[in-house]
Coordinates of C-alpha atoms in Angstrom, one line a residue:
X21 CA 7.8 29.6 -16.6
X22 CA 11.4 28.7 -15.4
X23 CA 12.2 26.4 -17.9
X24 CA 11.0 28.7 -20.8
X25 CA 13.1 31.9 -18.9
X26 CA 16.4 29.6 -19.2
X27 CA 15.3 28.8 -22.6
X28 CA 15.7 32.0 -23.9
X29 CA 18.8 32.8 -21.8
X30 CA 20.5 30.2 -23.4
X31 CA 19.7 31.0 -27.1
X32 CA 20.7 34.3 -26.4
X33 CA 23.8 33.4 -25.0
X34 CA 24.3 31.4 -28.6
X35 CA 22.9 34.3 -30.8
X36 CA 24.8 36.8 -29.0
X37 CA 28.0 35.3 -29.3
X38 CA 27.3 33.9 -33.1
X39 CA 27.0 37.7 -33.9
X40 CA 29.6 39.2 -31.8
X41 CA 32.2 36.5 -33.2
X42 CA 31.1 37.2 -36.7
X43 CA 30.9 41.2 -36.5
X44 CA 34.3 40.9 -35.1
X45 CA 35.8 38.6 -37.8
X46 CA 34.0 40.6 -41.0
X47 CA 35.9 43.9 -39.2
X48 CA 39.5 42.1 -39.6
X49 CA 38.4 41.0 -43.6
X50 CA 37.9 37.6 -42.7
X51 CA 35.7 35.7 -45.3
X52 CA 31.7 34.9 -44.6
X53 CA 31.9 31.3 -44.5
X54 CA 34.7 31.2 -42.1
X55 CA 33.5 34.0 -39.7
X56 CA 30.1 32.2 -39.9
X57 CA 31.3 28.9 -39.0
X58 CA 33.7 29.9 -35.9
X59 CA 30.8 32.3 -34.7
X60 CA 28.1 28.8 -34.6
X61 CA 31.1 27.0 -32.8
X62 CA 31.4 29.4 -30.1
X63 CA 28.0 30.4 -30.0
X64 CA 27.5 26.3 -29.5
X65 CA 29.6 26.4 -26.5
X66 CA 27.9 29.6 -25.1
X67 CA 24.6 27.7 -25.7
X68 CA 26.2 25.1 -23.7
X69 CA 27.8 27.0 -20.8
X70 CA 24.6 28.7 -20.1
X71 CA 22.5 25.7 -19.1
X72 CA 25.0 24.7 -17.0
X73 CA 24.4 27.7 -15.1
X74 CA 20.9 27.8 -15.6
X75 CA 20.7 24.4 -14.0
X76 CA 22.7 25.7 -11.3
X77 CA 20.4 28.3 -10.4
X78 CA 17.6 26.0 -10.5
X79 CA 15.6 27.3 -13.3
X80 CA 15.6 23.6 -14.7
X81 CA 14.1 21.2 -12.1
X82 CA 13.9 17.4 -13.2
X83 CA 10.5 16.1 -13.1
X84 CA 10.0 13.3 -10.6
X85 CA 10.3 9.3 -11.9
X86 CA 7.8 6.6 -11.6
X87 CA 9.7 3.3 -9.8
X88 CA 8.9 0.3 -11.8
X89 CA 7.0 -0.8 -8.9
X90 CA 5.1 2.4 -8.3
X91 CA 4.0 2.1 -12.0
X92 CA 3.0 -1.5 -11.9
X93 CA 0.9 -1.1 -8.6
X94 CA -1.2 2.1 -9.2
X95 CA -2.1 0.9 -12.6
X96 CA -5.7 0.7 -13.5
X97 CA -7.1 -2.5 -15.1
X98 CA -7.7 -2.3 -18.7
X99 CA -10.5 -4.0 -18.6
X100 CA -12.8 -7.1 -16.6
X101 CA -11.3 -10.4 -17.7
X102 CA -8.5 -13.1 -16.5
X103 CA -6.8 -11.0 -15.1
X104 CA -4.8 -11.7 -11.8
X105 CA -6.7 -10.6 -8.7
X106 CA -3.5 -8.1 -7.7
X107 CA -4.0 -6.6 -11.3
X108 CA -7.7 -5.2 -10.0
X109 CA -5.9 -2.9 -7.7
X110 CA -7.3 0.7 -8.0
X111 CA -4.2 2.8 -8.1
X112 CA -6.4 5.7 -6.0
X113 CA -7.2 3.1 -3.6
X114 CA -3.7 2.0 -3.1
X115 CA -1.7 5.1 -2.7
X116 CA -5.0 6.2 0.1
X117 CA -4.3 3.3 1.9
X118 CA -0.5 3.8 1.8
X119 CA -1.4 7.3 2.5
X120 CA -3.4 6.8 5.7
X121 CA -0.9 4.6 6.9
X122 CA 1.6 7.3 6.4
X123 CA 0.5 9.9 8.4
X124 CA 1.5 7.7 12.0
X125 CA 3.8 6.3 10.1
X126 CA 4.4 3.4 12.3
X127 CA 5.7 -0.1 11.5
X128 CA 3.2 -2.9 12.1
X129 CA 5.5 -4.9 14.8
X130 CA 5.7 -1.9 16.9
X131 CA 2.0 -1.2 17.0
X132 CA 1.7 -4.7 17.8
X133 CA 3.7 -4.5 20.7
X134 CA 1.8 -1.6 22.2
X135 CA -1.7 -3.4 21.7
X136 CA -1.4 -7.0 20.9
X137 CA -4.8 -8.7 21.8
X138 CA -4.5 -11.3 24.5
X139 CA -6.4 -14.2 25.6
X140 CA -9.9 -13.0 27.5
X141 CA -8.8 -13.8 31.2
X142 CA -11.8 -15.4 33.0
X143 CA -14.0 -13.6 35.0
X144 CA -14.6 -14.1 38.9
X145 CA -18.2 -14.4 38.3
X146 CA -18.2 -17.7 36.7
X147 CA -15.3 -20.6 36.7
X148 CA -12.8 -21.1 33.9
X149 CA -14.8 -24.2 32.5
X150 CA -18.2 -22.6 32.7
X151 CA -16.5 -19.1 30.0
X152 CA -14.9 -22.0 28.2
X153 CA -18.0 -23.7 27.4
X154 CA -19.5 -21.0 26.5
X155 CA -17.6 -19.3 24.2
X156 CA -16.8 -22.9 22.6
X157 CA -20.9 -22.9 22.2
X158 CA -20.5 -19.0 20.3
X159 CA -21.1 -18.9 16.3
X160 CA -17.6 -18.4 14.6
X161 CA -16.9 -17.7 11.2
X162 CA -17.3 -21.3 10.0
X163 CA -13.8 -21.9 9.2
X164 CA -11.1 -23.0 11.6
X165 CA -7.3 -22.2 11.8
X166 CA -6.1 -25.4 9.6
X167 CA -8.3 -24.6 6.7
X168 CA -8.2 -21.1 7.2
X169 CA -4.6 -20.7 6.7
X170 CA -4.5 -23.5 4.0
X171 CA -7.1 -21.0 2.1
X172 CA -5.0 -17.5 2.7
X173 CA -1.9 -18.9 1.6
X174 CA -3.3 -20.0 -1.5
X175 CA -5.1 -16.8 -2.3
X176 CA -1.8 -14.8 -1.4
X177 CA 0.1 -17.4 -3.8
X178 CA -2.7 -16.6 -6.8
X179 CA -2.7 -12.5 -6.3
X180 CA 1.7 -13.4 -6.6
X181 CA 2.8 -12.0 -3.0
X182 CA 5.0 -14.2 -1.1
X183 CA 3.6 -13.3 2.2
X184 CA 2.6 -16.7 3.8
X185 CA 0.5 -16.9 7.2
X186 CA 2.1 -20.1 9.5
X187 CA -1.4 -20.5 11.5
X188 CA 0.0 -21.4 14.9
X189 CA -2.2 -21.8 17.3
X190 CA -1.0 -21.5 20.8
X191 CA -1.9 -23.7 23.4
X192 CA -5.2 -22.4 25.8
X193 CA -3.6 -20.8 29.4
X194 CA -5.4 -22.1 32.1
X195 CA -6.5 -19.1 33.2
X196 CA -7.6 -17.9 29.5
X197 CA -11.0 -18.7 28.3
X198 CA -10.2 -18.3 24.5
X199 CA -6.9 -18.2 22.3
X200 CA -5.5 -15.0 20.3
X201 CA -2.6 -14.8 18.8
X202 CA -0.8 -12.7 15.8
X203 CA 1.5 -13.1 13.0
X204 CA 3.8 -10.4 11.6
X205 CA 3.4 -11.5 7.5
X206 CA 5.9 -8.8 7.2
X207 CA 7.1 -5.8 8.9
X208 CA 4.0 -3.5 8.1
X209 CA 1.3 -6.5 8.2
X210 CA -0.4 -8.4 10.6
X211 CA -2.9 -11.0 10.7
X212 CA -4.7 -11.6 14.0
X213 CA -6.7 -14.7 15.3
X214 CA -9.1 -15.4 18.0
X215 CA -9.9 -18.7 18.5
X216 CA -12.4 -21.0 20.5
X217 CA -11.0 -22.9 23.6
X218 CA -11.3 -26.6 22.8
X219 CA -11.7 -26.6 18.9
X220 CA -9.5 -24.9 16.6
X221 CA -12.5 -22.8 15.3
X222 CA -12.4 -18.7 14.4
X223 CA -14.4 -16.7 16.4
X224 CA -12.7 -13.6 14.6
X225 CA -10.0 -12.5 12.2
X226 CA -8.1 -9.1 12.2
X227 CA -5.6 -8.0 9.7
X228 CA -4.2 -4.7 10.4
X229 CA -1.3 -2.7 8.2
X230 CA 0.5 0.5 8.5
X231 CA 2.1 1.6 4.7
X232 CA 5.2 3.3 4.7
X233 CA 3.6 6.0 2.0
X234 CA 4.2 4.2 -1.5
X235 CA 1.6 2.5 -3.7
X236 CA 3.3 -0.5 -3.6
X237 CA 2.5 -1.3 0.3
X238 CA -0.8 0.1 -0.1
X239 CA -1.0 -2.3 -2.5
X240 CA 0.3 -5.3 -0.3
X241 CA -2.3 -4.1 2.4
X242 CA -5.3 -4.5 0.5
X243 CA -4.4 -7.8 -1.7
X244 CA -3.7 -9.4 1.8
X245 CA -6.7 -8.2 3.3
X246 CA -8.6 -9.5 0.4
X247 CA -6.9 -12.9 0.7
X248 CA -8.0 -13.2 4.5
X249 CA -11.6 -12.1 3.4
X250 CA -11.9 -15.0 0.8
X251 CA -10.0 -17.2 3.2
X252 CA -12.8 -17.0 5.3
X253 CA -15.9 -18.6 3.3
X254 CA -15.6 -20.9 0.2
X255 CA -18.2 -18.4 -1.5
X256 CA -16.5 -15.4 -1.9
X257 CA -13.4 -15.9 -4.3
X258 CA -10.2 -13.4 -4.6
X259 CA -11.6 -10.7 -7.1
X260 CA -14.9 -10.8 -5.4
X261 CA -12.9 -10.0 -2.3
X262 CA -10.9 -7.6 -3.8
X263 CA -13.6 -5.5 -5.2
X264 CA -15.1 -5.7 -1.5
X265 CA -12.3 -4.1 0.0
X266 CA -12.1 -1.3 -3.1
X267 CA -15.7 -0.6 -2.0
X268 CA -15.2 -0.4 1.9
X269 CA -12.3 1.7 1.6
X270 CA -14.2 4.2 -1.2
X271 CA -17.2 4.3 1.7
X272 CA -14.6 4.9 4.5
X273 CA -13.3 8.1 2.8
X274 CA -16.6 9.5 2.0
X275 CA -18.1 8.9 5.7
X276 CA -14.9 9.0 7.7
X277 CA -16.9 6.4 9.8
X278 CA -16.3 2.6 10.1
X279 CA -18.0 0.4 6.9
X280 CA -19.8 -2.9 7.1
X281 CA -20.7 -5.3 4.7
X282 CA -22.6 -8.4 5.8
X283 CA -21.9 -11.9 3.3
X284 CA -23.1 -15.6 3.7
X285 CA -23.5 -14.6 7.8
X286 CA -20.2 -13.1 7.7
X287 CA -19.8 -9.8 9.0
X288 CA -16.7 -7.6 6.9
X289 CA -15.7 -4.2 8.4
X290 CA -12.9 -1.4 7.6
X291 CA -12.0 1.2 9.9
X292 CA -8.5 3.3 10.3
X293 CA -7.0 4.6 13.7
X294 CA -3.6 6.3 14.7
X295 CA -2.2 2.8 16.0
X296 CA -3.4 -0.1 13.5
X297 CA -3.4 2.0 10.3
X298 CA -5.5 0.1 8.0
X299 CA -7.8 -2.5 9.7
X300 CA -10.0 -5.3 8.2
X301 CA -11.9 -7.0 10.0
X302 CA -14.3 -10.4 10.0
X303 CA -16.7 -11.8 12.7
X304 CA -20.3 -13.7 12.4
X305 CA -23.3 -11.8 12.5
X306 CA -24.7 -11.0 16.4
X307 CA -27.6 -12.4 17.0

């Protein structure tokens, strides 16, 4: 409505002056051609002069631009084929993610900070040896933190994000029963580890990320959580994973409550809180 109000200001501004000039002119005997053509000019420049103002006041408001990169990560697939694992990304899905991560806001390291998981203490109730042995006897996810990390990296290298996960594992504390410990894969990601005692095998894997509101990291958040969820069993490649993830986080918004999918005795969940942001989740199946 504003842009067709200016509109017509500024073709009236042109007509008005066309016809003024020209009545003007024809009054002092000056020919048609000639009054004609000096009445366009100036009613040119009135044209002109008139949208500056209009502008000015706001009645022409520039319609916002797509970044390259907010193009390129909400764009649906065309359709199921070769296509790159990051090119399945549901644009929806991306900007809900970045979205929800918004709202706190929060940069991953900080969050981190405030509620990093640390290595279970042991308990007075039994010794230190006792807890170890028996959470070195636990099911883990089948994988440990070697292959593990040799698998994400390459997944993260095939979806074309150059977010790499070191898989350090910390020496045991000899008053820990178990070892945890994070990586920060960039300022808004994190991928956590909890580890068994003796061997280096996963007894869970956490991958949390808080979006700073554009597509783009939503986008981030999701390809590396699908790159920890194929990471984690030689069955369940990238685009399988990705769709996975689509899935939970489509269930999550409907429900509002925390989604499960069970795989090959692999338990995948998705929840959202005010800390984490986005978190992903995978531990074995309880027995």
């Amino acid at each position: 409505m504003k842009e067709l109000l200016g509109a017509i200001i500024m073709f009236g501004a042109l007509i008005g002056v066309w016809y003024w000039i020209a009545s003007k002119f024809r009054r002092q005997g000056i020919g048609l051609f000639t009054r004609h053509f000096v009445g366009v000019i100036c009613g040119v420049g009135a044209f002109m002069i008139a949208g500056i103002l209009a502008a000015g006041t706001g009645l022409f408001e520039p319609k916002p631009t797509e970044t390259a990169d907010s193009v390129n990560s909400a764009e649906a697939p065309a359709a199921a084929g070769d296509e790159a694992p990051g090119d399945q990304i549901d644009g929806a899905d991306a900007e809900e993610v970045a979205a929800t991560s918004a709202k706190h806001d929060e940069p991953a390291a900080e969050a981190v900070e405030q509620a990093a998981p640390e290595p279970a203490p042991a308990t007075p109730t039994e010794s230190i040896a006792q807890q170890r042995e028996e959470i070195e006897a636990k099911q883990g996810i089948g994988i440990d933190v070697p292959a593990f990390t040799r698998r994400f990296n390459a997944s993260m290298q095939e979806v074309d994000l150059p977010l790499r996960f070191n898989g350090n594992l910390p020496a045991l504390k000899d008053d820990h029963v178990q070892r945890s410990f994070y990586e920060m894969l960039n300022d808004r990601i994190v991928l956590m580890i909890t580890a068994k005692p003796h061997s280096d095998g996963i007894l869970e894997v956490l991958i949390t990320g808080s979006g700073d509101g554009t597509p783009q990291s939503g986008a981030n958040i999701m390809l590396s959580a699908s790159s920890a969820f194929a990471a984690t069993s030689s069955q369940l490649a990238s685009k399988e994973a990705l769709l996975m993830t689509s899935d939970m986080l489509k269930q999550y918004n409907d429900t509002g409550e925390q989604v499960e999918v069970v795989r090959n005795g692999l338990v995948y969940s998705y929840s959202s809180n005010d800390l984490f942001g986005n978190m992903f989740a995978v531990s074995p199946v309880k027995d």
